Short mmCIF file of C-alpha atoms in Angstrom, two decimals:
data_model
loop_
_atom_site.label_atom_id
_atom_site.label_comp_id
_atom_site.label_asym_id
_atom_site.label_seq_id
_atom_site.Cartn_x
_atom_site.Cartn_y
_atom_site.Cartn_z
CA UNK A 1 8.57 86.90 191.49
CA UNK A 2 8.21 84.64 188.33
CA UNK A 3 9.24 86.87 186.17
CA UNK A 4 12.21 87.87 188.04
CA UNK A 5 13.48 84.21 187.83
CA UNK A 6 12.27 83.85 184.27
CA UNK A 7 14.12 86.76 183.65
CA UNK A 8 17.48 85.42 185.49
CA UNK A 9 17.19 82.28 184.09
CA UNK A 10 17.13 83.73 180.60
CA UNK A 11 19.81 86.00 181.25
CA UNK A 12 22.18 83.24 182.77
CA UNK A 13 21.50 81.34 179.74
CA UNK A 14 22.48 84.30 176.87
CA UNK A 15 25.62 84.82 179.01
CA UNK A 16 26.54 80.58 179.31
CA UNK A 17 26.04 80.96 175.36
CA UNK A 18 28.33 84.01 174.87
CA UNK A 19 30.76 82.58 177.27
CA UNK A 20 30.80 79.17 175.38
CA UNK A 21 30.76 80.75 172.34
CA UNK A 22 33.99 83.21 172.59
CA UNK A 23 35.78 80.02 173.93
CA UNK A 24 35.02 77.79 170.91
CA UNK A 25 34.05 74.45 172.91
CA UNK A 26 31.39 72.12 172.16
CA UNK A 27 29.87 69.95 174.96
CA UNK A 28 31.74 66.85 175.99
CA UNK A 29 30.80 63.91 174.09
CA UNK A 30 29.83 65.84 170.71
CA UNK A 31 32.91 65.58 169.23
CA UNK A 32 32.35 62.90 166.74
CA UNK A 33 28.80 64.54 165.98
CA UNK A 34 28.42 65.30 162.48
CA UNK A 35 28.86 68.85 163.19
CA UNK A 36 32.62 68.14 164.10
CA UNK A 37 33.69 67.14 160.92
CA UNK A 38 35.03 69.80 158.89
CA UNK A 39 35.42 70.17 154.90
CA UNK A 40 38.79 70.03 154.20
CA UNK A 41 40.63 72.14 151.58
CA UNK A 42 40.71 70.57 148.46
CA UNK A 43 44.25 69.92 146.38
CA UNK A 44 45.28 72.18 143.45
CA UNK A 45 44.69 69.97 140.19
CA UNK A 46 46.88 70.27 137.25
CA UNK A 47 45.33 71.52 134.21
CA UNK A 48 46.81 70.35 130.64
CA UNK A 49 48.57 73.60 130.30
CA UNK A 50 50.17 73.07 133.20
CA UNK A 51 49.03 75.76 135.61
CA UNK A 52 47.31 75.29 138.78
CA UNK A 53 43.44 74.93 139.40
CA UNK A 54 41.99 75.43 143.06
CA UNK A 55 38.05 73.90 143.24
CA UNK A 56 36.32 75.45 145.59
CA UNK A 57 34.89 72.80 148.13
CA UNK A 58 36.28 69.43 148.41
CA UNK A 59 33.72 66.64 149.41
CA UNK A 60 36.33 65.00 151.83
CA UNK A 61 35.36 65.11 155.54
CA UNK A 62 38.03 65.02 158.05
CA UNK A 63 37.65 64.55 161.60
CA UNK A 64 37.54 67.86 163.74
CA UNK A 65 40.51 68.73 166.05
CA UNK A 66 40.65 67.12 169.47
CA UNK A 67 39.11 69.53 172.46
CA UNK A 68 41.51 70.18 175.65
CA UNK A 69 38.75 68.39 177.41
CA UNK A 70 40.57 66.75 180.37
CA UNK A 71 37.67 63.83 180.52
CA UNK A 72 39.06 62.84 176.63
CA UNK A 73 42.49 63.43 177.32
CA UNK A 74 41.72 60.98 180.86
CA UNK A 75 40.00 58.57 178.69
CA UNK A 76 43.01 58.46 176.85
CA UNK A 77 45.83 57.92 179.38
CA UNK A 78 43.80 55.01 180.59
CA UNK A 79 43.22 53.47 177.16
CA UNK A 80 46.84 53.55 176.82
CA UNK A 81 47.64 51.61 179.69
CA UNK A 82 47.15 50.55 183.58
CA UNK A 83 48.63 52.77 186.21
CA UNK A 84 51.26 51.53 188.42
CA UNK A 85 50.16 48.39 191.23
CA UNK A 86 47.36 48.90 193.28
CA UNK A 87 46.63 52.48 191.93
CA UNK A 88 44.13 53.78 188.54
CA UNK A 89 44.15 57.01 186.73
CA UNK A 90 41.80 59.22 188.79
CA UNK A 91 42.48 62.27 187.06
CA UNK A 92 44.55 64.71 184.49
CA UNK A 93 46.09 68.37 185.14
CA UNK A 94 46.15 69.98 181.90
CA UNK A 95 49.83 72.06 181.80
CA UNK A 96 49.88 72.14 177.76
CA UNK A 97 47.35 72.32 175.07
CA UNK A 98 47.76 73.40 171.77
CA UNK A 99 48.27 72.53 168.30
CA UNK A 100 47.52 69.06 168.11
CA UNK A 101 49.19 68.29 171.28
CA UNK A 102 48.85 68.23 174.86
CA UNK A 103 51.10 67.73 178.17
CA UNK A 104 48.98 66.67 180.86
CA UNK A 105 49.95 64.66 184.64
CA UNK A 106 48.25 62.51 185.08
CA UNK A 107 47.21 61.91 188.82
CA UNK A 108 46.22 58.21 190.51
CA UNK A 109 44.12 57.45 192.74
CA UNK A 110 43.88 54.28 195.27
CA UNK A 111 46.35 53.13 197.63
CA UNK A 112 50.02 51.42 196.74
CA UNK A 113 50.58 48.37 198.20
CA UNK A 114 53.11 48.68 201.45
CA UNK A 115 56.81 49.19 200.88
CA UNK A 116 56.27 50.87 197.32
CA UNK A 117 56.27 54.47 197.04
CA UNK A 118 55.02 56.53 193.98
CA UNK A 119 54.89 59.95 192.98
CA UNK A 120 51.23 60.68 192.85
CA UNK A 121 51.47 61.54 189.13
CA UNK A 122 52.92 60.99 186.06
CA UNK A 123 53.62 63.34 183.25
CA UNK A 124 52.41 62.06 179.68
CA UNK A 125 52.56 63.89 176.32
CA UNK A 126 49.51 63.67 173.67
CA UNK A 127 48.85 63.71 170.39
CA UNK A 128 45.57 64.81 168.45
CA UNK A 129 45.27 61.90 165.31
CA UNK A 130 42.37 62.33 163.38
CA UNK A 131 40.53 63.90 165.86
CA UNK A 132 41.52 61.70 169.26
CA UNK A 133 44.16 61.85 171.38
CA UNK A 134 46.40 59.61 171.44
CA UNK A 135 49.43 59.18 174.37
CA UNK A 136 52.82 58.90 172.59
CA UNK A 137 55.42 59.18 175.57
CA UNK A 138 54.91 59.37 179.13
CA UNK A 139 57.46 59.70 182.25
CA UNK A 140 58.60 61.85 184.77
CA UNK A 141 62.46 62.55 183.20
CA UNK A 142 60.40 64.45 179.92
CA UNK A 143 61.50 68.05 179.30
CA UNK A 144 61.22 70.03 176.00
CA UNK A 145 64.69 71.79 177.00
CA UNK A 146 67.61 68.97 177.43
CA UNK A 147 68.84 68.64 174.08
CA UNK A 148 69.22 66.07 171.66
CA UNK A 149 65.61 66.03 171.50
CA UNK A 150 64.06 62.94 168.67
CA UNK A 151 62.09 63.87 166.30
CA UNK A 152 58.75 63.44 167.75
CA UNK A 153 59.47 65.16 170.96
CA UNK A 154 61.02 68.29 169.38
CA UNK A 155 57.99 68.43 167.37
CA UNK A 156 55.65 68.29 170.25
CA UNK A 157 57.70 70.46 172.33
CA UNK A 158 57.62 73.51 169.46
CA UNK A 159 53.65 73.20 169.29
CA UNK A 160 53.48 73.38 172.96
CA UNK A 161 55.77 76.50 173.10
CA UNK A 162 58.10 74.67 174.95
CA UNK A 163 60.93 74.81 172.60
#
């Protein structure tokens, strides 16, 4: 009987690590680890003559991409600001999450005071800088398809394959 659940234990284990490892995450809360900080690609120098010279490492570190992790992309719709009166950000549905962006709603919790009535979510667009995500426009009139889209939002919008 112990080595039945020696052997399921094991086996559970090799299969978590597969499974985490086709998916590419790390744990939550590793992502400013050493281990998340990538080389980055190092500038073609000029050479007298003129033509190009690639080194091959650069010593530069720079911060790892942001993780789809719904816990950092909560941590930062409350760090940009308090919900609506009475309520707190309980929660985030990811819709979106790619290429240095996310679209997330983000859902309250709590009751509203009487007489006010609120969705129970609000829709807020991310963006990964330097490795955190950071909320750059929020509300519940976004789309990536009415046009003129600004800058920012079209730019957002074609990572997200919205646009």
């Amino acid at each position: 009987m112990k080595r039945l659940i020696l052997v399921a234990l094991l086996v559970g284990t090799a299969i978590g690590y597969i499974a985490v490892r086709a998916i590419g995450s790390t744990p939550v809360g590793t992502d400013r680890s050493p281990a998340a900080f990538v080389q980055s690609p190092a500038a073609p120098a000029e050479t007298p003559a003129g033509t190009r010279e690639t080194p091959a490492r650069s010593s530069a570190l720079v911060p790892a991409a942001a993780l789809c992790d719904p816990d950092l992309l909560l941590a930062a719709v409350v760090a940009a600001g308090p919900a609506p009166e009475g309520l707190y950000w309980a929660s985030v549905e990811v819709a979106n999450c790619r290429n240095g962006y996310a679209r997330v709603w983000a859902i309250t919790g709590g009751t509203p005071p009487p007489g006010i009535q609120l969705e129970g979510s609000e829709q807020v667009f991310l963006k990964d800088v330097g490795g955190t995500w950071q909320v750059f426009t929020s509300g519940s009139g976004l789309d990536c398809v009415s046009e003129p889209l600004g800058p920012d939002m079209k730019e957002a919008c074609e990572a997200l394959g919205l646009h």
